[in-house]
Short mmCIF file of N, CA and C and ligand atoms in Angstrom, two decimals:
data_model
loop_
_atom_site.label_atom_id
_atom_site.label_comp_id
_atom_site.label_asym_id
_atom_site.label_seq_id
_atom_site.Cartn_x
_atom_site.Cartn_y
_atom_site.Cartn_z
N MET A 231 57.92 -16.90 -0.06
CA MET A 231 57.11 -16.59 1.20
C MET A 231 55.78 -16.40 0.77
N SER A 232 54.80 -16.82 1.59
CA SER A 232 53.59 -17.18 1.23
C SER A 232 52.62 -15.59 1.12
N LYS A 233 51.61 -15.94 0.57
CA LYS A 233 50.79 -14.48 0.20
C LYS A 233 50.54 -13.78 1.73
N ALA A 234 50.05 -14.78 2.65
CA ALA A 234 50.10 -14.14 4.12
C ALA A 234 51.29 -13.29 4.69
N THR A 235 52.53 -13.87 4.30
CA THR A 235 53.42 -13.34 4.72
C THR A 235 53.94 -12.04 3.85
N ASP A 236 53.66 -12.12 2.55
CA ASP A 236 53.92 -10.81 1.77
C ASP A 236 52.83 -9.94 2.36
N ARG A 237 51.69 -10.06 2.84
CA ARG A 237 50.60 -9.00 3.31
C ARG A 237 51.03 -8.71 4.22
N PHE A 238 51.79 -9.50 5.31
CA PHE A 238 52.09 -8.81 6.69
C PHE A 238 53.28 -7.78 6.31
N MET A 239 54.28 -8.33 5.18
CA MET A 239 55.28 -7.56 5.25
C MET A 239 54.97 -6.31 4.87
N GLU A 240 53.84 -5.96 3.74
CA GLU A 240 53.34 -4.92 3.13
C GLU A 240 52.74 -4.11 4.32
N ALA A 241 51.82 -4.74 5.26
CA ALA A 241 51.33 -3.99 6.43
C ALA A 241 52.04 -3.11 7.23
N ALA A 242 53.28 -3.94 7.51
CA ALA A 242 54.27 -3.75 8.40
C ALA A 242 54.95 -2.43 8.08
N ARG A 243 55.38 -2.38 6.72
CA ARG A 243 55.86 -1.08 6.06
C ARG A 243 55.01 0.04 6.65
N ALA A 244 53.78 -0.23 6.51
CA ALA A 244 52.99 1.39 6.83
C ALA A 244 53.16 1.45 8.17
N PHE A 245 53.48 0.57 9.18
CA PHE A 245 53.70 0.86 10.58
C PHE A 245 55.12 1.19 10.73
N GLY A 246 56.01 1.40 9.50
CA GLY A 246 57.18 1.90 9.98
C GLY A 246 58.02 0.81 10.23
N VAL A 247 57.87 -0.52 10.03
CA VAL A 247 58.68 -1.55 10.57
C VAL A 247 59.10 -2.30 9.26
N ARG A 248 60.48 -2.56 8.92
CA ARG A 248 61.27 -3.51 7.98
C ARG A 248 61.19 -5.01 8.54
N VAL A 249 60.23 -5.57 8.19
CA VAL A 249 60.08 -7.09 8.53
C VAL A 249 61.13 -7.79 7.81
N HIS A 250 62.12 -8.63 8.28
CA HIS A 250 63.14 -9.57 7.56
C HIS A 250 62.21 -10.92 8.13
N ALA A 251 61.40 -11.34 7.33
CA ALA A 251 61.01 -12.89 7.78
C ALA A 251 61.53 -13.76 7.56
N ARG A 252 61.57 -15.06 8.40
CA ARG A 252 62.20 -16.13 8.27
C ARG A 252 61.50 -17.37 8.01
N ARG A 253 61.63 -18.31 7.14
CA ARG A 253 60.79 -19.25 7.17
C ARG A 253 61.18 -20.56 7.45
N PHE A 254 60.71 -21.40 8.36
CA PHE A 254 61.19 -22.39 8.94
C PHE A 254 60.28 -23.73 8.43
N PRO A 255 60.70 -24.40 7.41
CA PRO A 255 59.78 -25.71 6.83
C PRO A 255 59.15 -26.63 8.09
N GLU A 256 60.10 -26.57 9.07
CA GLU A 256 59.69 -27.45 10.42
C GLU A 256 58.65 -27.00 11.10
N GLY A 257 58.25 -25.79 10.97
CA GLY A 257 57.14 -25.18 11.56
C GLY A 257 57.51 -24.43 12.81
N THR A 258 56.71 -23.14 12.81
CA THR A 258 56.97 -22.44 14.35
C THR A 258 55.32 -22.11 14.75
N LYS A 259 54.56 -23.13 14.54
CA LYS A 259 53.26 -22.85 14.87
C LYS A 259 52.89 -22.53 16.49
N THR A 260 53.71 -23.09 17.25
CA THR A 260 53.68 -22.70 18.95
C THR A 260 54.86 -22.19 19.22
N ALA A 261 55.08 -21.36 20.46
CA ALA A 261 56.13 -20.96 20.90
C ALA A 261 57.35 -21.77 21.07
N GLU A 262 56.65 -23.08 21.21
CA GLU A 262 58.02 -24.16 21.50
C GLU A 262 58.65 -24.42 20.42
N ASP A 263 57.86 -24.52 19.53
CA ASP A 263 58.01 -24.88 17.70
C ASP A 263 59.11 -23.80 17.43
N ALA A 264 58.60 -22.28 17.74
CA ALA A 264 59.35 -21.41 17.00
C ALA A 264 60.80 -21.26 18.01
N ALA A 265 60.77 -21.37 19.26
CA ALA A 265 62.03 -21.35 19.93
C ALA A 265 63.02 -22.50 19.39
N ARG A 266 62.40 -23.69 19.21
CA ARG A 266 63.57 -24.67 18.96
C ARG A 266 63.91 -24.32 17.44
N ALA A 267 63.12 -23.83 16.62
CA ALA A 267 63.67 -23.73 15.05
C ALA A 267 64.51 -22.63 15.00
N ILE A 268 64.55 -21.27 15.90
CA ILE A 268 65.28 -19.79 15.82
C ILE A 268 66.45 -20.55 16.62
N GLY A 269 66.35 -21.31 17.74
CA GLY A 269 67.61 -21.35 18.46
C GLY A 269 67.44 -20.28 19.49
N CYS A 270 66.14 -19.76 20.18
CA CYS A 270 66.30 -18.94 21.20
C CYS A 270 65.40 -19.55 22.16
N HIS A 271 65.54 -18.49 23.19
CA HIS A 271 64.78 -18.69 24.41
C HIS A 271 63.21 -18.86 24.33
N VAL A 272 62.22 -19.78 24.91
CA VAL A 272 60.77 -19.61 24.31
C VAL A 272 60.36 -18.24 25.06
N GLY A 273 60.98 -17.68 25.82
CA GLY A 273 60.47 -16.38 26.60
C GLY A 273 60.54 -15.35 25.33
N GLN A 274 61.47 -15.41 24.73
CA GLN A 274 61.87 -14.52 23.37
C GLN A 274 60.73 -14.68 22.24
N ILE A 275 59.90 -15.62 22.33
CA ILE A 275 58.73 -15.67 21.47
C ILE A 275 57.39 -14.80 21.69
N VAL A 276 57.07 -13.88 20.92
CA VAL A 276 55.69 -13.37 21.04
C VAL A 276 54.46 -14.21 20.40
N LYS A 277 53.77 -14.58 21.59
CA LYS A 277 52.39 -14.99 21.14
C LYS A 277 51.50 -13.72 21.04
N SER A 278 50.74 -13.81 19.87
CA SER A 278 49.74 -12.72 19.49
C SER A 278 48.51 -13.43 19.83
N LEU A 279 48.03 -13.30 20.88
CA LEU A 279 46.54 -13.78 21.23
C LEU A 279 45.40 -13.16 21.22
N VAL A 280 44.45 -13.40 20.63
CA VAL A 280 43.27 -12.73 20.42
C VAL A 280 42.10 -12.91 21.47
N PHE A 281 41.82 -12.31 22.41
CA PHE A 281 40.57 -12.36 23.13
C PHE A 281 39.56 -11.33 22.59
N VAL A 282 38.30 -11.72 23.47
CA VAL A 282 37.08 -10.84 23.22
C VAL A 282 36.86 -10.53 24.65
N ALA A 283 36.84 -9.05 24.59
CA ALA A 283 36.52 -8.15 25.75
C ALA A 283 35.03 -7.39 25.50
N ASP A 284 34.46 -8.01 26.20
CA ASP A 284 32.79 -7.22 26.24
C ASP A 284 32.67 -7.00 24.88
N GLY A 285 32.60 -7.93 23.96
CA GLY A 285 32.38 -8.17 22.61
C GLY A 285 33.68 -7.45 21.77
N ARG A 286 34.73 -6.87 22.08
CA ARG A 286 35.37 -6.45 21.33
C ARG A 286 36.77 -7.22 21.19
N PRO A 287 37.49 -7.32 19.94
CA PRO A 287 38.73 -8.11 19.95
C PRO A 287 40.01 -7.17 20.76
N VAL A 288 40.58 -7.96 21.32
CA VAL A 288 42.01 -7.36 22.06
C VAL A 288 43.19 -8.34 21.97
N VAL A 289 43.99 -7.70 21.36
CA VAL A 289 45.26 -8.51 21.54
C VAL A 289 46.29 -8.30 22.79
N ALA A 290 46.82 -9.89 23.43
CA ALA A 290 47.93 -9.48 24.14
C ALA A 290 48.98 -10.32 23.72
N LEU A 291 50.04 -9.63 23.60
CA LEU A 291 51.24 -9.93 23.11
C LEU A 291 52.18 -10.50 24.17
N THR A 292 52.28 -11.83 24.31
CA THR A 292 52.55 -12.46 25.38
C THR A 292 53.71 -13.32 25.34
N SER A 293 54.55 -13.20 26.24
CA SER A 293 55.90 -14.22 26.09
C SER A 293 55.47 -15.52 26.03
N GLY A 294 56.11 -16.39 25.05
CA GLY A 294 55.93 -17.91 25.13
C GLY A 294 56.43 -18.42 26.63
N ALA A 295 56.88 -17.88 27.22
CA ALA A 295 56.95 -18.38 28.67
C ALA A 295 56.08 -18.24 29.44
N ASN A 296 55.02 -17.75 29.13
CA ASN A 296 54.23 -17.20 30.24
C ASN A 296 52.58 -17.68 29.67
N ARG A 297 51.58 -17.68 30.33
CA ARG A 297 50.15 -17.75 30.17
C ARG A 297 49.61 -16.58 30.68
N VAL A 298 48.60 -16.25 29.94
CA VAL A 298 47.65 -14.88 30.22
C VAL A 298 46.61 -15.00 31.39
N ASP A 299 46.82 -14.37 32.52
CA ASP A 299 45.77 -14.55 33.53
C ASP A 299 44.45 -13.80 33.19
N LEU A 300 43.48 -14.32 32.64
CA LEU A 300 42.18 -13.98 32.21
C LEU A 300 41.59 -12.87 33.08
N GLU A 301 41.76 -13.04 34.58
CA GLU A 301 41.28 -12.20 35.36
C GLU A 301 41.90 -10.97 35.47
N ARG A 302 43.25 -10.91 35.26
CA ARG A 302 43.99 -9.72 35.42
C ARG A 302 43.70 -9.11 34.11
N LEU A 303 43.55 -9.80 32.92
CA LEU A 303 43.69 -9.13 31.53
C LEU A 303 42.25 -8.46 31.72
N ALA A 304 41.17 -8.79 32.20
CA ALA A 304 39.61 -8.18 32.38
C ALA A 304 40.30 -6.99 33.24
N GLU A 305 40.77 -6.87 34.29
CA GLU A 305 40.79 -6.03 35.17
C GLU A 305 41.79 -4.90 34.50
N LEU A 306 42.80 -5.18 33.79
CA LEU A 306 43.74 -4.11 32.96
C LEU A 306 42.58 -3.39 31.96
N LEU A 307 41.68 -4.25 31.64
CA LEU A 307 40.99 -3.54 30.39
C LEU A 307 39.73 -2.90 31.02
N GLY A 308 39.49 -3.04 32.13
CA GLY A 308 38.28 -2.75 32.78
C GLY A 308 36.93 -3.54 31.91
N ALA A 309 37.31 -4.58 31.95
CA ALA A 309 36.16 -5.37 30.94
C ALA A 309 35.28 -6.21 31.89
N ALA A 310 34.02 -6.28 31.64
CA ALA A 310 33.16 -7.19 32.65
C ALA A 310 33.45 -8.69 32.18
N GLU A 311 33.49 -8.93 30.75
CA GLU A 311 33.66 -10.11 30.65
C GLU A 311 34.73 -10.39 29.48
N ILE A 312 35.34 -11.48 29.61
CA ILE A 312 36.54 -11.87 28.62
C ILE A 312 36.70 -13.17 28.44
N ARG A 313 37.26 -13.55 27.09
CA ARG A 313 37.09 -14.91 26.69
C ARG A 313 38.14 -14.70 25.60
N ARG A 314 38.70 -16.27 25.27
CA ARG A 314 39.57 -16.50 24.31
C ARG A 314 38.76 -16.14 22.94
N ALA A 315 39.11 -15.63 21.74
CA ALA A 315 38.42 -15.86 20.46
C ALA A 315 38.50 -17.17 19.81
N THR A 316 37.50 -16.97 19.23
CA THR A 316 37.57 -18.57 18.55
C THR A 316 38.59 -18.30 17.35
N PRO A 317 38.88 -19.27 16.69
CA PRO A 317 39.90 -19.38 15.43
C PRO A 317 38.99 -18.23 14.44
N GLU A 318 37.86 -18.37 14.48
CA GLU A 318 37.14 -17.63 13.15
C GLU A 318 37.15 -16.07 13.77
N GLU A 319 36.92 -15.96 14.86
CA GLU A 319 36.72 -14.58 15.50
C GLU A 319 38.12 -13.93 15.45
N ALA A 320 39.13 -14.65 15.56
CA ALA A 320 40.46 -14.12 15.65
C ALA A 320 41.05 -13.96 14.21
N ARG A 321 40.69 -14.71 13.05
CA ARG A 321 40.86 -14.48 11.87
C ARG A 321 39.93 -12.99 11.28
N THR A 322 38.98 -13.07 11.73
CA THR A 322 38.13 -11.76 11.26
C THR A 322 38.69 -10.56 11.67
N ALA A 323 38.98 -10.65 12.99
CA ALA A 323 39.74 -9.30 13.52
C ALA A 323 40.87 -8.85 13.13
N THR A 324 41.89 -9.84 12.75
CA THR A 324 43.33 -9.61 12.33
C THR A 324 43.60 -9.87 11.10
N SER A 325 42.79 -10.77 10.15
CA SER A 325 43.18 -11.16 8.98
C SER A 325 43.80 -12.13 8.65
N PHE A 326 44.55 -12.55 10.13
CA PHE A 326 45.48 -14.03 9.85
C PHE A 326 44.97 -15.10 10.58
N ALA A 327 45.57 -16.16 10.29
CA ALA A 327 44.92 -17.40 10.83
C ALA A 327 45.81 -17.90 12.22
N VAL A 328 45.10 -18.02 13.09
CA VAL A 328 45.65 -18.84 14.45
C VAL A 328 47.05 -19.55 14.13
N GLY A 329 48.10 -19.12 14.85
CA GLY A 329 49.34 -20.26 14.79
C GLY A 329 50.17 -19.20 13.70
N GLY A 330 49.98 -18.28 12.99
CA GLY A 330 50.73 -17.37 12.09
C GLY A 330 50.17 -15.70 12.50
N THR A 331 49.45 -15.66 13.60
CA THR A 331 48.78 -14.28 13.76
C THR A 331 50.03 -13.32 14.06
N PRO A 332 50.31 -12.25 13.47
CA PRO A 332 51.33 -11.12 13.59
C PRO A 332 50.91 -10.31 14.57
N PRO A 333 52.01 -9.62 15.25
CA PRO A 333 51.71 -8.79 16.51
C PRO A 333 50.95 -7.34 16.13
N PHE A 334 50.86 -7.15 14.75
CA PHE A 334 50.37 -5.56 14.38
C PHE A 334 49.93 -5.84 12.90
N GLY A 335 49.53 -4.95 12.25
CA GLY A 335 49.35 -4.77 10.84
C GLY A 335 48.13 -5.58 10.52
N TYR A 336 47.20 -5.33 11.31
CA TYR A 336 45.56 -5.78 11.06
C TYR A 336 44.81 -4.57 10.14
N PRO A 337 43.94 -4.82 9.68
CA PRO A 337 43.04 -4.09 8.62
C PRO A 337 42.46 -3.11 9.63
N GLU A 338 42.22 -3.16 10.89
CA GLU A 338 41.77 -1.96 11.78
C GLU A 338 42.28 -2.11 13.03
N ARG A 339 42.81 -1.03 13.67
CA ARG A 339 43.49 -0.93 14.83
C ARG A 339 42.67 -1.93 15.77
N ILE A 340 43.56 -2.70 16.70
CA ILE A 340 42.98 -3.40 17.70
C ILE A 340 43.55 -3.22 19.04
N ARG A 341 42.73 -2.94 20.09
CA ARG A 341 43.59 -2.78 21.34
C ARG A 341 44.55 -3.70 21.77
N THR A 342 45.47 -3.30 22.35
CA THR A 342 46.70 -4.20 22.30
C THR A 342 47.66 -3.98 23.66
N LEU A 343 47.89 -5.09 24.18
CA LEU A 343 48.70 -5.14 25.50
C LEU A 343 49.84 -5.72 25.21
N ILE A 344 51.15 -5.70 25.98
CA ILE A 344 52.38 -6.28 25.80
C ILE A 344 52.76 -6.79 27.32
N ASP A 345 52.97 -7.94 27.23
CA ASP A 345 53.81 -8.70 28.32
C ASP A 345 54.97 -7.74 28.67
N GLU A 346 55.19 -7.10 29.69
CA GLU A 346 56.24 -6.86 29.94
C GLU A 346 57.45 -7.41 30.18
N ASP A 347 57.05 -8.87 30.31
CA ASP A 347 58.34 -9.72 30.23
C ASP A 347 59.25 -9.68 29.24
N LEU A 348 58.24 -9.39 27.90
CA LEU A 348 58.98 -9.35 26.60
C LEU A 348 60.05 -8.04 26.70
N LEU A 349 59.65 -7.32 27.47
CA LEU A 349 60.80 -5.77 27.35
C LEU A 349 62.15 -6.10 27.81
N ALA A 350 62.25 -7.05 28.49
CA ALA A 350 63.64 -7.45 29.20
C ALA A 350 64.58 -8.08 28.48
N TYR A 351 63.96 -8.55 26.99
CA TYR A 351 65.03 -9.22 25.93
C TYR A 351 65.78 -7.99 25.04
N ASP A 352 66.83 -8.62 24.52
CA ASP A 352 67.50 -7.57 23.28
C ASP A 352 66.76 -7.53 21.98
N GLU A 353 65.87 -8.81 21.80
CA GLU A 353 65.40 -9.08 20.50
C GLU A 353 64.39 -10.31 20.99
N VAL A 354 63.10 -10.18 20.19
CA VAL A 354 62.02 -10.80 20.25
C VAL A 354 61.73 -11.51 18.96
N TRP A 355 61.03 -12.29 18.98
CA TRP A 355 60.53 -13.16 17.60
C TRP A 355 58.97 -13.08 17.45
N ALA A 356 58.38 -12.79 16.59
CA ALA A 356 56.94 -12.84 16.48
C ALA A 356 56.41 -13.55 14.83
N ALA A 357 55.30 -14.07 15.12
CA ALA A 357 54.90 -14.61 13.73
C ALA A 357 54.63 -13.61 12.55
N ALA A 358 54.95 -14.08 11.20
CA ALA A 358 54.95 -13.06 10.30
C ALA A 358 53.63 -13.51 9.37
N GLY A 359 52.60 -13.90 9.75
CA GLY A 359 51.35 -14.37 9.16
C GLY A 359 51.33 -15.47 8.69
N THR A 360 52.09 -16.16 9.15
CA THR A 360 51.92 -17.93 8.70
C THR A 360 52.45 -18.73 10.07
N PRO A 361 51.93 -19.91 10.20
CA PRO A 361 52.81 -20.97 11.03
C PRO A 361 54.00 -21.42 10.97
N ASP A 362 54.62 -21.09 9.62
CA ASP A 362 55.89 -21.45 9.76
C ASP A 362 57.02 -20.28 9.23
N SER A 363 56.39 -18.89 9.73
CA SER A 363 57.34 -17.73 9.39
C SER A 363 57.31 -16.89 10.79
N VAL A 364 58.43 -16.43 11.02
CA VAL A 364 58.79 -15.53 12.13
C VAL A 364 59.57 -14.43 11.68
N PHE A 365 59.77 -13.24 12.61
CA PHE A 365 60.67 -12.37 12.35
C PHE A 365 61.33 -11.61 13.51
N PRO A 366 62.41 -11.36 13.55
CA PRO A 366 63.13 -10.68 14.87
C PRO A 366 62.65 -9.29 14.94
N LEU A 367 62.64 -8.73 16.22
CA LEU A 367 62.54 -7.13 16.30
C LEU A 367 62.80 -6.88 17.76
N ALA A 368 63.08 -5.54 18.08
CA ALA A 368 63.61 -5.11 19.38
C ALA A 368 62.27 -4.64 20.06
N PRO A 369 62.05 -5.30 21.11
CA PRO A 369 60.73 -4.98 22.04
C PRO A 369 60.12 -3.84 21.90
N ALA A 370 61.44 -2.75 22.10
CA ALA A 370 60.65 -1.50 22.14
C ALA A 370 60.04 -1.23 20.73
N GLU A 371 60.60 -1.55 19.52
CA GLU A 371 60.00 -1.43 18.58
C GLU A 371 58.67 -2.04 18.10
N LEU A 372 58.68 -3.32 18.68
CA LEU A 372 57.17 -4.21 18.75
C LEU A 372 56.08 -3.39 19.65
N ARG A 373 56.78 -2.89 20.87
CA ARG A 373 55.65 -1.84 21.64
C ARG A 373 55.08 -0.75 20.68
N ARG A 374 55.94 0.06 20.20
CA ARG A 374 55.63 0.99 19.28
C ARG A 374 54.97 0.84 18.07
N ALA A 375 55.00 -0.12 17.35
CA ALA A 375 54.23 -0.42 16.30
C ALA A 375 52.93 -1.05 16.40
N SER A 376 52.98 -1.64 17.49
CA SER A 376 51.63 -2.38 18.09
C SER A 376 50.93 -1.51 18.78
N GLY A 377 51.20 -0.45 19.07
CA GLY A 377 50.61 1.00 20.05
C GLY A 377 50.22 -0.01 21.22
N ALA A 378 50.87 -0.65 21.72
CA ALA A 378 50.71 -1.69 22.88
C ALA A 378 50.98 -1.02 24.43
N THR A 379 50.18 -1.27 25.17
CA THR A 379 50.51 -0.87 26.64
C THR A 379 51.07 -2.02 27.52
N ALA A 380 52.04 -1.41 27.97
CA ALA A 380 52.94 -2.62 28.73
C ALA A 380 52.32 -3.19 30.06
N ALA A 381 52.20 -4.47 30.46
CA ALA A 381 51.39 -4.73 31.68
C ALA A 381 51.73 -6.13 32.37
N ASP A 382 51.91 -6.34 33.44
CA ASP A 382 52.01 -7.82 34.12
C ASP A 382 50.67 -8.42 33.66
N LEU A 383 50.53 -9.18 32.72
CA LEU A 383 49.24 -10.16 32.50
C LEU A 383 49.50 -11.28 32.67
N LYS A 384 50.70 -11.74 33.17
CA LYS A 384 50.72 -13.09 33.40
C LYS A 384 49.94 -13.98 34.62
N GLU A 385 49.87 -15.45 34.64
CA GLU A 385 49.52 -15.98 35.45
C GLU A 385 50.75 -16.42 36.45
N SER A 386 50.46 -16.27 37.78
CA SER A 386 51.60 -16.39 38.52
C SER A 386 51.63 -17.90 39.18
N1 5CA B 265 53.80 -18.82 15.50
C1 5CA B 265 53.69 -19.28 16.62
C2 5CA B 265 54.88 -18.29 17.54
S1 5CA B 265 55.21 -16.62 17.22
C3 5CA B 265 52.30 -18.78 17.21
O1 5CA B 265 51.29 -17.76 16.59
N2 5CA B 265 52.26 -18.94 18.76
S2 5CA B 265 50.70 -18.05 19.19
O2 5CA B 265 50.94 -18.75 20.64
O3 5CA B 265 50.59 -16.76 19.12
O4 5CA B 265 49.49 -18.98 18.43
C4 5CA B 265 48.98 -20.09 18.80
C5 5CA B 265 48.19 -19.80 19.87
O5 5CA B 265 46.82 -19.85 19.17
C6 5CA B 265 47.97 -20.89 20.62
O6 5CA B 265 48.78 -20.84 22.00
C7 5CA B 265 46.64 -21.20 21.19
O7 5CA B 265 46.40 -20.24 22.45
C8 5CA B 265 46.04 -20.31 20.19
N3 5CA B 265 45.00 -21.30 19.38
C9 5CA B 265 44.90 -22.35 18.97
N4 5CA B 265 43.98 -22.98 18.86
C10 5CA B 265 42.84 -22.43 19.10
C11 5CA B 265 41.67 -22.33 19.09
N5 5CA B 265 41.00 -23.53 18.60
N6 5CA B 265 40.76 -21.46 19.57
C12 5CA B 265 41.51 -20.19 19.85
N7 5CA B 265 43.06 -20.13 20.03
C13 5CA B 265 43.66 -21.13 19.47
#
C-alpha cells in the first residue's frame, strides 16, 4: 500500500473505522473506473467531492451515479457562494489528492454532506487515499465516521 493509503488507514482508526483497502493496479480514479474494477454498481461508489462555500471547504459524499446540483448544495449549506475546489484547495483541506480523496480522516474536521442515495445500498466503496485504492463499508458507518448530514443533493 502507498504512503497515502497507510496515512488514511491510520487516520481512519482514530475515527473508529477498520479500513480494508484494496488496490487495483488498473486504477480507480473515477467512479466508473472504480465500479468496473470492483464489479459493483456505479451508484455504490462514493465520490468525495470538495467544494468551497463562502470561503470554507465542504465535502459532498456523492453517489457515483449522481451529479451534485450546486444550487441545491448552496441552499442546504445556507451559503451565498459555492464552487468546486481547485485540486490545490482540495489537497490543502483534505491532505489527499483529487482522485484518491477519502470520505473522512482529514487533518481538521470539514463540514460534510452525504447523498441520501448512498444510504440505500448494503455496501458502498470509497477511495482510500490514492487513485488506485478503495475500501468497502456500510453507508451507516460512512455517515457516522464522516459526521455527515444526509441530503438530496443531486441534479435531477
Ligand atoms: N477514486 C474515485 C472513486 S472513489 C474518486 O476519487 N472519484 S471522485 O469522483 O471522488 O474524484 C474524482 C473527481 O475529482 C472527479 O469527479 C472530479 O470532479 C474531481 N476533479 C478532477 N479533476 C479536477 C480538477 N481539476 N478540479 C477540481 N476537481 C477535479
